[in-house]
């Protein structure tokens, strides 16, 4: 049953008094289930009421009768943390009262401290009445018979299964019930996944489990707030369904008592919300947590608590709160340990806040302490950098060099996972990729379809292919592994693998022949990510036409047209070309066969010493003496990170343009924006004309155009 939480709202003093009275009546109704005993209460100087237990038949009516006789219509009010008795008769007119039989007011019903003076109560006339307590024989009996609260750590050490904890609960239930859930979660953490799954099923089927759940629901409003949070945390971790009445009730109580949250509770509450799926109660509680953090952020002392809170507040938190947390983290930067610095990447990614200063400082600490860093931390850092679009070359090089240095201690699958993440951020770790290539060629036994497709994607995307013996052997091993998997590989995986081979200018015939079968082509065009499949099939078709693929020169694939994307040539480059060459000496936005687009086309003589005008009337020079020049304006993403090494698709495009007779000129957009007009003209002039032409004589542009 889902319980809908109401948003936080201001509560008047009168309403608080009514809530306290309501809590008292609720406690009274549930009292018979919690403790089936009669109790006599002593008043101690410390301000606590410690009960002695006299085991007898429990009768709520009898208790109320005794309560009325002894107290004579006394009314109990709870204000915040004060306990006040208002007497309508002479029940408190005597100074020698030693005991008072009232409802139990110990840690069972009021574990939070009551801030009143045990020697004085306030009567209806405003006078303070003194109380004096003398020990009796019954008090000694109380001390001996009172059950000892159970410690969850001790319980988790004594028990080896979740059912044993429930068995102990069935024999002698003690307050608070949160200790039983905490003990069960502590025990479950020691188990394997299979054993944990089996034990959790036994826990759900245990006859005392439902009774424990009912009891903790009754205790939720009276137990200490940290115990309440620990029990909810244990329930979430034990896999109790989130939409149950138990979990939703505890969420509601946690929300109602959120103002009792201290720094420790703040950390536990953040961990709970991070582990839960969104729902009404969770969303309202997270909103309350954000309000609380916004008020108390400067009081947080521990870096661990700060990071836990930052990770929990969510990506949709107000930007003002994110910046306040960022400033708090920067203030505590001197207190950061190596582990804190390593975790900061995942924390910022969880709240979707890209703090360059904080990331730079943490990167320095991580890089200087990279040796011995666990694999999961390296993975987490790279994933966070990808999500935050944070590209720190020193950090990436540090991780790659560390893994390359300790390459022999790593499993190939782990190294592959790192390479996939490096590809995601566009970083090409040359030495690590060479080591992996050699190792994979020597030990192909670990290759399955998934790892094979991933390896081919990484190497083709980063353009890490060059003609050498190791690379050729690597491609042959990959081709052989793919050929051996053809009987069970899916159509999409086959397309991905063949497309990767095409980018690397390698064409294994058996996989290509199977991919070109009509039923596989039809499957790719009608299922899965059709648009992506069509794009890759166009790549294959271009390679079959333009590259040297034996037996497939005449192969023609009938494919849907790719969606047209409006492209505009680079404005500054167009202006520079107009200034350098003049109008009519170049063409803009040229579409070529096989869906290739070039920003500008220039026609020159064979020596690239003279620019020829675009004229449909007369061509003085024969076609064999014309050199077509393709000017490509490319962004940073077409290169590997911090280098001018072209990535896979750009490398293939350049290769195919050369096959079509073009001389290719790459113009980097970000560099062109920085250049003044005069420098830009000089730059393009050096790119367009050959070195021989530039060195022989000055070129008369007006005579050629």
XYZ file of C-alpha atoms in Angstrom:
705
model
C 0.000 0.000 0.000
C 1.499 3.310 -1.022
C 1.194 6.207 1.403
C 1.377 9.670 -0.125
C 3.475 12.156 1.793
C 2.433 15.734 2.192
C 5.020 18.444 1.546
C 6.786 20.158 4.388
C 4.733 22.999 5.876
C 4.902 25.341 8.816
C 3.256 23.993 11.965
C 1.761 26.219 14.620
C 2.419 25.748 18.345
C -1.168 24.615 18.932
C -0.843 22.041 16.179
C 2.384 20.733 17.691
C 0.571 20.317 21.027
C -2.197 18.382 19.278
C 0.360 16.183 17.547
C 1.996 15.415 20.887
C -1.350 14.511 22.405
C -2.064 12.333 19.388
C 1.278 10.563 19.758
C 0.454 9.870 23.413
C -2.893 8.293 22.550
C -1.284 6.255 19.752
C 1.406 5.012 22.144
C -1.268 4.114 24.677
C -3.184 2.041 22.125
C -0.055 0.183 21.059
C 1.337 -0.252 24.562
C -0.227 -3.650 25.190
C 1.564 -5.133 22.190
C 4.936 -3.605 22.951
C 5.282 -4.673 26.601
C 2.794 -7.132 28.081
C 3.650 -6.191 31.672
C 2.619 -3.748 34.364
C 5.251 -1.201 35.332
C 5.969 1.007 38.315
C 7.996 4.081 37.479
C 10.695 5.715 39.576
C 11.758 9.286 39.047
C 15.530 9.652 38.933
C 17.588 12.842 39.263
C 18.976 12.306 35.750
C 15.576 13.074 34.264
C 14.816 9.532 33.045
C 12.020 7.309 34.278
C 13.357 3.806 34.805
C 10.605 1.207 35.200
C 10.628 -1.923 37.222
C 8.722 -4.777 35.666
C 6.191 -6.821 37.583
C 5.004 -9.561 35.248
C 1.249 -9.891 35.522
C -1.821 -10.088 33.361
C -2.046 -6.976 31.247
C -5.284 -5.027 31.429
C -5.381 -1.588 29.814
C -8.614 -0.693 31.610
C -7.079 -1.559 34.979
C -4.050 0.501 34.150
C -6.189 3.490 33.277
C -8.165 3.028 36.492
C -4.985 3.001 38.555
C -3.754 5.931 36.589
C -6.907 7.901 37.446
C -6.861 6.911 41.135
C -3.237 7.797 41.714
C -3.001 10.903 39.622
C -6.556 12.169 40.164
C -7.346 13.368 36.685
C -3.777 14.421 35.946
C -3.240 15.252 32.308
C 0.064 14.635 30.589
C 1.285 17.141 28.013
C 4.348 16.744 25.850
C 5.961 19.991 24.657
C 9.042 19.444 22.530
C 11.347 17.820 25.116
C 9.502 18.769 28.370
C 7.157 16.595 30.436
C 4.565 18.583 32.443
C 1.856 17.288 34.742
C -1.160 19.519 35.386
C -3.105 18.442 38.464
C -6.749 19.170 39.048
C -6.783 17.888 42.674
C -4.414 17.313 45.559
C -2.465 14.486 44.007
C 0.774 16.487 44.094
C 0.199 18.427 47.316
C 2.231 15.959 49.402
C 6.005 16.349 49.505
C 6.807 12.798 50.614
C 5.637 10.959 47.466
C 8.140 8.203 46.717
C 6.682 6.590 43.595
C 4.005 7.381 41.046
C 2.290 4.800 38.922
C 1.965 6.271 35.442
C 2.335 5.096 31.905
C 5.864 3.930 31.137
C 8.082 6.856 30.180
C 11.409 5.128 29.693
C 13.365 4.416 26.541
C 10.507 2.202 25.428
C 8.025 4.992 24.837
C 10.239 8.031 25.067
C 13.852 7.188 24.167
C 14.597 10.825 23.468
C 15.732 12.655 26.605
C 13.098 14.558 28.559
C 14.477 17.903 29.623
C 12.808 18.481 32.967
C 14.056 18.646 36.541
C 13.254 15.407 38.328
C 12.954 17.176 41.649
C 10.265 19.603 40.525
C 6.973 19.392 38.690
C 4.793 22.357 37.797
C 1.296 22.320 39.307
C -1.729 24.248 38.205
C -0.915 27.157 40.489
C 2.563 27.530 39.016
C 4.397 26.325 42.193
C 7.187 23.822 41.987
C 6.592 20.611 43.899
C 9.522 18.620 45.259
C 9.829 14.884 44.806
C 12.017 12.608 46.827
C 12.543 8.958 45.975
C 13.542 6.265 48.392
C 14.777 2.906 47.066
C 12.641 -0.108 47.850
C 12.895 -3.862 47.548
C 10.782 -3.707 44.386
C 13.396 -1.478 42.782
C 16.020 -4.156 43.280
C 13.656 -6.674 41.648
C 13.204 -4.307 38.734
C 16.928 -4.108 38.129
C 17.217 -7.876 38.087
C 14.200 -8.609 35.871
C 14.513 -5.788 33.310
C 15.528 -7.302 29.899
C 18.900 -6.202 28.590
C 18.724 -4.341 25.236
C 20.334 -6.393 22.524
C 23.341 -5.110 20.570
C 23.158 -5.696 16.833
C 26.926 -6.160 16.515
C 26.934 -8.881 19.153
C 23.861 -10.441 17.591
C 25.457 -10.472 14.140
C 28.520 -12.210 15.585
C 26.490 -14.867 17.377
C 24.230 -15.687 14.404
C 25.209 -17.145 11.057
C 21.928 -16.750 9.219
C 19.023 -14.348 8.988
C 16.618 -16.948 10.358
C 18.655 -17.281 13.556
C 18.146 -13.572 14.233
C 14.394 -13.995 13.828
C 14.473 -17.020 16.148
C 16.131 -14.927 18.848
C 13.535 -12.211 18.326
C 10.734 -14.737 18.796
C 12.138 -15.829 22.183
C 12.599 -12.421 23.823
C 11.784 -9.317 21.775
C 13.662 -6.240 22.960
C 13.528 -2.573 22.106
C 14.466 -1.218 19.623
C 13.561 -3.675 16.886
C 15.921 -1.887 14.514
C 18.775 -3.909 15.993
C 17.364 -7.089 14.477
C 17.256 -5.617 10.974
C 20.727 -4.138 11.360
C 22.064 -7.494 12.513
C 20.465 -9.294 9.561
C 21.982 -6.844 7.074
C 25.415 -7.197 8.723
C 25.157 -10.973 8.389
C 23.931 -10.745 4.787
C 26.953 -8.662 3.789
C 29.208 -11.614 4.658
C 27.387 -13.979 2.310
C 27.846 -14.767 -1.345
C 25.169 -13.661 -3.785
C 23.616 -17.110 -4.070
C 23.611 -17.674 -0.314
C 22.215 -14.205 0.253
C 19.379 -14.869 -2.177
C 18.522 -18.157 -0.422
C 18.679 -16.655 3.078
C 16.496 -13.709 2.102
C 13.834 -16.102 0.848
C 13.932 -17.957 4.176
C 13.679 -14.626 5.980
C 10.533 -13.636 4.083
C 8.952 -17.032 4.805
C 9.863 -17.022 8.521
C 6.736 -16.875 10.749
C 8.246 -14.122 12.942
C 9.240 -11.820 10.083
C 5.792 -10.236 9.734
C 5.609 -9.760 13.510
C 9.001 -8.015 13.483
C 7.792 -5.737 10.705
C 4.640 -4.887 12.646
C 6.600 -4.142 15.789
C 9.064 -1.831 14.068
C 6.160 0.061 12.503
C 4.725 0.602 16.003
C 8.095 1.711 17.351
C 8.906 4.026 14.437
C 7.729 7.232 16.117
C 9.379 6.574 19.476
C 12.750 5.010 18.730
C 15.867 7.112 18.342
C 16.114 8.720 14.922
C 19.424 7.055 14.083
C 17.945 3.635 14.917
C 14.997 4.415 12.674
C 17.333 5.284 9.799
C 19.544 2.238 10.351
C 16.511 -0.037 10.246
C 15.233 1.543 7.025
C 18.705 1.293 5.495
C 18.874 -2.402 6.400
C 15.420 -3.028 4.894
C 16.387 -1.397 1.614
C 19.630 -3.361 1.437
C 17.883 -6.618 2.327
C 15.607 -6.164 -0.665
C 12.288 -5.582 1.082
C 10.052 -4.206 -1.695
C 9.882 -0.456 -1.679
C 6.134 -0.280 -2.313
C 5.255 -2.180 0.874
C 3.390 -0.519 3.729
C 6.383 -1.157 5.994
C 8.880 0.805 3.908
C 6.431 3.555 3.002
C 5.432 4.026 6.646
C 9.032 4.355 7.756
C 9.684 6.813 4.942
C 6.792 8.929 6.200
C 8.003 8.858 9.806
C 11.543 9.709 8.716
C 10.160 12.687 6.835
C 8.108 13.851 9.824
C 11.135 13.678 12.137
C 13.739 14.975 9.722
C 14.555 17.936 11.958
C 16.146 15.468 14.413
C 18.837 14.740 11.811
C 22.433 15.229 12.971
C 25.545 14.770 10.824
C 25.618 10.995 11.288
C 21.925 10.680 10.444
C 22.448 12.957 7.458
C 24.972 10.478 6.038
C 22.721 7.457 6.623
C 19.663 9.196 5.177
C 21.624 10.159 2.073
C 22.722 6.548 1.593
C 19.118 5.375 1.918
C 17.769 7.804 -0.668
C 20.593 6.998 -3.063
C 19.663 3.311 -2.959
C 15.906 3.829 -3.458
C 13.875 4.234 -6.607
C 11.920 7.461 -7.132
C 8.411 7.548 -5.686
C 6.241 10.154 -3.948
C 7.575 9.546 -0.468
C 11.170 9.338 -1.638
C 10.846 12.525 -3.673
C 9.342 14.453 -0.763
C 12.009 13.137 1.595
C 14.742 14.124 -0.851
C 13.238 17.608 -1.060
C 13.309 17.791 2.728
C 16.907 16.626 2.756
C 17.846 19.372 0.306
C 16.254 21.981 2.546
C 18.067 20.588 5.569
C 21.417 20.442 3.769
C 20.973 23.990 2.516
C 20.642 25.121 6.142
C 23.345 22.931 7.685
C 25.966 22.604 4.934
C 28.496 24.786 6.743
C 28.124 22.689 9.921
C 29.187 19.442 8.236
C 32.594 18.442 9.592
C 33.413 15.113 7.941
C 34.366 14.955 4.263
C 32.734 11.524 3.972
C 29.382 12.931 5.113
C 29.717 15.864 2.722
C 30.380 13.565 -0.240
C 27.528 11.235 0.693
C 25.121 14.174 0.830
C 26.399 15.595 -2.470
C 25.929 12.235 -4.142
C 22.354 11.973 -2.891
C 20.816 15.370 -3.615
C 20.321 14.472 -7.275
C 21.027 15.938 -10.671
C 17.919 18.120 -10.548
C 18.915 19.896 -7.334
C 18.939 23.727 -7.469
C 22.152 25.115 -8.932
C 22.521 27.363 -5.887
C 22.664 24.323 -3.586
C 25.164 22.602 -5.876
C 27.455 25.618 -5.816
C 27.162 25.903 -2.051
C 28.215 22.261 -1.701
C 31.039 22.855 -4.175
C 32.311 25.788 -2.097
C 32.126 23.687 1.055
C 34.148 20.935 -0.663
C 36.750 23.458 -1.836
C 36.958 24.802 1.694
C 37.650 21.282 3.005
C 40.101 20.429 0.214
C 43.056 20.371 2.611
C 41.288 17.613 4.547
C 40.812 15.401 1.481
C 42.451 12.000 1.686
C 43.465 10.088 -1.430
C 40.245 8.079 -1.145
C 38.176 11.265 -0.852
C 39.830 12.611 -4.005
C 39.167 9.380 -5.880
C 35.493 9.389 -4.891
C 34.983 13.067 -5.734
C 34.686 12.263 -9.447
C 31.710 9.933 -8.913
C 30.158 12.407 -6.450
C 30.213 15.279 -8.942
C 28.925 13.008 -11.710
C 26.031 11.895 -9.484
C 24.951 15.511 -8.947
C 25.810 16.467 -12.553
C 27.979 19.373 -11.489
C 31.165 20.037 -13.460
C 33.464 21.823 -11.040
C 36.690 22.271 -12.993
C 38.655 23.601 -10.011
C 37.630 20.710 -7.776
C 38.222 18.130 -10.518
C 41.659 19.561 -11.325
C 42.768 19.450 -7.693
C 41.482 15.904 -7.220
C 43.153 14.840 -10.496
C 46.525 15.989 -9.171
C 46.079 13.957 -5.987
C 44.890 10.879 -7.897
C 47.726 11.064 -10.449
C 50.417 11.436 -7.786
C 48.996 8.442 -5.877
C 47.990 6.277 -8.827
C 50.068 3.225 -7.911
C 47.987 0.691 -6.049
C 44.711 2.292 -7.080
C 41.990 -0.418 -7.294
C 40.526 -1.272 -10.672
C 36.968 -0.281 -9.702
C 38.215 3.187 -8.728
C 39.935 3.635 -12.094
C 36.734 2.600 -13.850
C 34.653 4.959 -11.715
C 36.972 7.897 -12.432
C 36.884 7.365 -16.197
C 33.108 6.884 -16.237
C 32.649 10.093 -14.270
C 34.978 12.013 -16.586
C 32.952 10.784 -19.545
C 29.648 11.795 -17.948
C 30.968 15.218 -16.921
C 32.750 15.797 -20.252
C 35.908 16.472 -18.261
C 39.055 15.776 -20.293
C 42.256 15.918 -18.274
C 45.160 14.660 -20.373
C 47.531 14.300 -17.413
C 44.980 12.193 -15.549
C 44.310 9.942 -18.549
C 48.010 9.525 -19.280
C 48.684 8.737 -15.641
C 46.064 5.976 -15.597
C 47.175 4.562 -18.967
C 50.876 4.576 -18.017
C 50.121 2.908 -14.680
C 48.128 0.108 -16.344
C 50.779 -0.296 -19.064
C 53.542 -0.518 -16.447
C 51.648 -3.157 -14.460
C 50.120 -4.788 -17.549
C 51.043 -8.365 -16.594
C 48.996 -8.307 -13.384
C 45.780 -7.285 -15.147
C 43.316 -9.588 -16.838
C 42.713 -8.765 -20.493
C 38.995 -8.251 -19.885
C 39.743 -5.543 -17.314
C 42.177 -3.810 -19.649
C 39.544 -3.982 -22.395
C 37.043 -2.284 -20.106
C 39.534 0.555 -19.553
C 40.155 0.845 -23.293
C 36.414 1.122 -23.938
C 36.216 4.028 -21.497
C 39.280 5.664 -23.056
C 37.523 5.415 -26.420
C 34.432 7.049 -24.903
C 36.480 10.143 -24.017
C 38.455 10.001 -27.293
C 41.819 9.302 -25.651
C 44.283 7.040 -27.500
C 46.781 5.380 -25.108
C 49.295 4.217 -27.714
C 51.605 2.094 -25.554
C 48.725 0.387 -23.730
C 46.907 -0.369 -27.005
C 50.076 -1.834 -28.513
C 50.557 -4.084 -25.480
C 46.950 -5.220 -25.581
C 47.102 -5.864 -29.327
C 50.147 -8.094 -28.918
C 48.679 -9.931 -25.918
C 45.323 -10.496 -27.649
C 47.082 -11.913 -30.698
C 49.117 -14.271 -28.499
C 46.196 -15.376 -26.314
C 43.016 -15.384 -28.437
C 41.296 -17.852 -26.115
C 39.557 -15.123 -24.103
C 37.791 -13.781 -27.202
C 34.040 -14.188 -27.383
C 31.568 -12.312 -29.574
C 31.051 -9.485 -27.095
C 34.739 -8.863 -26.422
C 35.584 -9.270 -30.109
C 33.085 -6.624 -31.209
C 34.273 -4.286 -28.436
C 37.955 -4.648 -29.351
C 37.283 -3.988 -33.026
C 35.187 -0.938 -32.149
C 37.876 0.574 -29.896
C 40.738 0.117 -32.365
C 38.762 1.281 -35.401
C 37.201 4.265 -33.628
C 40.544 5.552 -32.329
C 42.211 4.874 -35.678
C 44.873 2.700 -34.052
C 45.975 0.761 -37.105
C 49.224 0.896 -38.991
C 51.020 -1.443 -41.315
C 53.326 -3.574 -39.232
C 53.758 -7.247 -38.474
C 52.023 -7.048 -35.083
C 49.034 -5.193 -36.473
C 48.609 -7.539 -39.440
C 48.772 -10.549 -37.134
C 46.276 -8.913 -34.774
C 43.804 -8.380 -37.648
C 44.218 -11.957 -38.805
C 43.506 -13.274 -35.299
C 40.430 -11.057 -35.035
C 39.218 -12.167 -38.484
C 39.694 -15.799 -37.595
C 37.805 -15.372 -34.299
C 34.930 -13.621 -36.091
C 34.767 -16.318 -38.756
C 34.565 -18.967 -36.041
C 31.611 -17.173 -34.452
C 29.500 -16.779 -37.591
C 27.180 -19.662 -36.729
C 25.833 -17.943 -33.593
C 26.545 -14.228 -34.015
C 23.602 -11.843 -34.308
C 23.055 -9.757 -37.436
C 23.725 -6.503 -35.598
C 26.962 -7.718 -34.019
C 28.102 -9.002 -37.403
C 27.390 -5.605 -38.961
C 29.299 -3.815 -36.178
C 32.314 -6.094 -36.536
C 32.458 -5.853 -40.345
C 32.032 -2.063 -40.221
C 34.970 -1.848 -37.792
C 37.094 -3.915 -40.162
C 36.098 -1.550 -42.988
C 37.315 1.462 -41.001
C 40.654 -0.308 -40.552
C 40.847 -1.086 -44.291
C 40.682 -4.830 -43.698
C 38.069 -7.007 -45.406
C 37.593 -10.625 -44.213
C 35.598 -12.341 -46.949
C 33.641 -14.925 -44.930
C 31.980 -12.391 -42.570
C 31.305 -9.995 -45.474
C 29.708 -12.733 -47.568
C 27.407 -13.737 -44.702
C 26.486 -10.110 -43.990
C 25.480 -9.539 -47.631
C 22.874 -12.309 -47.555
C 19.395 -11.003 -48.299
C 17.755 -12.291 -45.107
C 20.398 -10.612 -42.922
C 20.138 -7.327 -44.816
C 16.352 -7.475 -44.487
C 16.657 -8.170 -40.754
C 18.947 -5.153 -40.285
C 16.620 -2.860 -42.223
C 13.494 -3.874 -40.297
C 14.597 -4.419 -36.676
C 16.777 -2.862 -34.021
C 18.242 0.612 -34.511
C 17.348 0.860 -38.185
C 18.818 4.325 -38.762
C 22.138 3.290 -37.281
C 22.130 0.062 -39.284
C 21.435 1.947 -42.521
C 24.343 4.291 -41.854
C 26.739 1.382 -41.308
C 25.482 -0.439 -44.390
C 26.241 2.703 -46.434
C 29.780 2.581 -45.024
C 30.067 -1.024 -46.172
C 28.690 -0.152 -49.612
C 31.237 2.688 -50.009
C 34.090 0.379 -49.042
C 32.958 -2.297 -51.484
C 33.004 0.275 -54.306
C 36.114 2.272 -53.434
C 38.434 -0.160 -51.660
C 40.111 -3.253 -52.974
C 37.652 -5.939 -51.858
C 38.144 -9.118 -53.928
C 34.979 -10.332 -55.658
C 32.735 -7.451 -54.593
C 33.523 -4.621 -56.983
C 30.178 -5.065 -58.714
C 28.148 -5.640 -55.569
C 25.302 -3.171 -55.299
C 23.271 -2.731 -52.138
C 19.815 -1.218 -52.395
C 19.560 0.864 -49.254
C 17.274 3.636 -47.987
C 18.626 7.150 -48.317
C 20.200 8.654 -45.246
C 18.259 11.581 -43.743
C 19.480 14.861 -45.166
C 21.171 17.164 -42.674
C 21.451 20.862 -43.547
C 25.141 21.786 -43.409
C 26.626 25.238 -43.691
C 30.228 25.824 -44.764
C 32.548 27.533 -42.322
C 31.913 31.280 -42.700
C 35.425 32.457 -41.896
C 37.059 29.907 -44.220
C 34.707 31.022 -47.026
C 35.747 34.622 -46.420
C 39.442 33.707 -46.484
C 39.081 31.733 -49.707
C 37.251 34.644 -51.330
C 40.085 36.941 -50.342
C 42.779 34.497 -51.433
C 41.312 33.036 -54.619
C 38.465 35.324 -55.595
C 34.848 34.479 -56.318
C 34.188 31.693 -58.792
C 37.405 29.825 -58.018
C 35.932 27.460 -55.423
C 32.686 25.673 -54.739
C 30.824 25.450 -51.410
C 28.961 22.570 -49.747
C 29.692 19.832 -52.265
C 27.978 16.438 -51.994
C 29.875 13.517 -53.527
C 28.877 9.918 -54.237
C 28.521 7.578 -51.258
C 27.113 10.405 -49.103
C 30.410 12.219 -48.656
C 30.248 15.942 -47.956
C 33.082 18.436 -48.397
C 32.952 22.063 -47.274
C 34.866 23.512 -50.250
C 36.206 22.196 -53.543
C 39.057 23.852 -55.439
C 40.329 22.853 -58.894
C 44.010 23.224 -59.645
C 46.570 22.023 -62.111
C 48.424 18.783 -61.505
C 51.321 20.531 -59.736
C 48.942 22.547 -57.511
C 50.612 25.737 -58.597
C 47.628 27.317 -60.310
C 43.944 27.595 -59.401
C 41.462 26.923 -62.201
C 38.072 28.657 -62.390
C 34.800 26.724 -62.248
C 33.459 27.126 -65.798
C 30.978 24.973 -67.608
C 31.774 26.693 -70.932
C 35.347 25.768 -71.563
C 38.004 23.718 -69.838
C 41.410 24.558 -71.215
C 43.220 21.826 -69.391
C 42.377 18.175 -69.962
C 40.705 16.289 -67.113
C 43.825 14.227 -66.445
C 45.747 17.373 -65.588
C 43.206 18.673 -63.086
C 43.832 18.186 -59.364
C 40.672 18.426 -57.272
C 41.244 19.757 -53.770
C 38.804 19.035 -50.932
C 38.846 21.424 -47.979
C 37.347 19.822 -44.866
C 36.537 21.997 -41.846
C 36.644 19.588 -38.925
C 35.893 19.908 -35.173
C 38.018 18.589 -32.302
C 35.912 15.462 -31.966
C 37.229 14.074 -35.275
C 40.711 13.768 -33.736
C 41.928 11.737 -30.829
C 42.193 13.743 -27.628
C 45.153 16.135 -27.475
C 46.532 15.037 -30.841
C 46.113 15.478 -34.590
C 45.595 11.762 -35.127
C 42.314 11.363 -37.067
C 39.714 9.002 -35.667
C 38.239 6.133 -37.649
C 35.543 7.752 -39.802
C 37.681 10.770 -40.697
C 40.569 8.481 -41.650
C 38.262 6.391 -43.876
C 36.777 9.528 -45.472
C 40.244 10.860 -46.293
C 41.177 7.487 -47.763
C 38.095 7.379 -49.958
C 38.481 11.003 -51.106
C 41.994 10.180 -52.251
C 40.623 7.187 -54.176
C 38.147 9.591 -55.860
C 41.063 11.799 -56.917
C 41.016 14.545 -54.269
C 43.865 16.171 -52.454
C 42.544 16.584 -48.886
C 43.168 19.654 -46.738
C 42.059 19.600 -43.104
C 41.178 22.938 -41.484
C 40.678 22.833 -37.720
C 37.686 24.948 -36.765
C 38.969 25.940 -33.322
C 42.326 27.060 -34.716
C 40.780 29.061 -37.527
C 38.637 31.017 -35.026
C 41.767 32.189 -33.203
C 43.585 33.472 -36.307
C 43.434 37.020 -37.566
C 42.367 37.465 -41.197
C 45.910 38.035 -42.437
C 47.240 34.958 -40.640
C 44.305 32.865 -41.857
C 45.065 33.808 -45.481
C 48.707 32.834 -45.024
C 47.721 29.541 -43.403
C 45.312 28.483 -46.175
C 47.730 29.610 -48.873
C 50.380 27.280 -47.468
C 47.880 24.430 -47.408
C 46.415 24.903 -50.901
C 49.561 25.462 -52.956
C 52.363 22.935 -53.121
C 55.699 23.725 -51.536
C 57.369 23.721 -54.914
C 54.920 26.278 -56.268
C 55.353 28.529 -53.250
C 59.131 28.399 -53.401
C 59.566 29.065 -57.147
C 57.736 32.349 -57.456
C 54.899 34.475 -56.165
C 51.558 33.460 -57.606
C 49.574 35.974 -59.582
C 46.049 35.218 -58.408
C 44.412 37.754 -60.677
C 45.877 36.165 -63.809
C 44.636 32.716 -62.869
C 41.122 33.720 -61.855
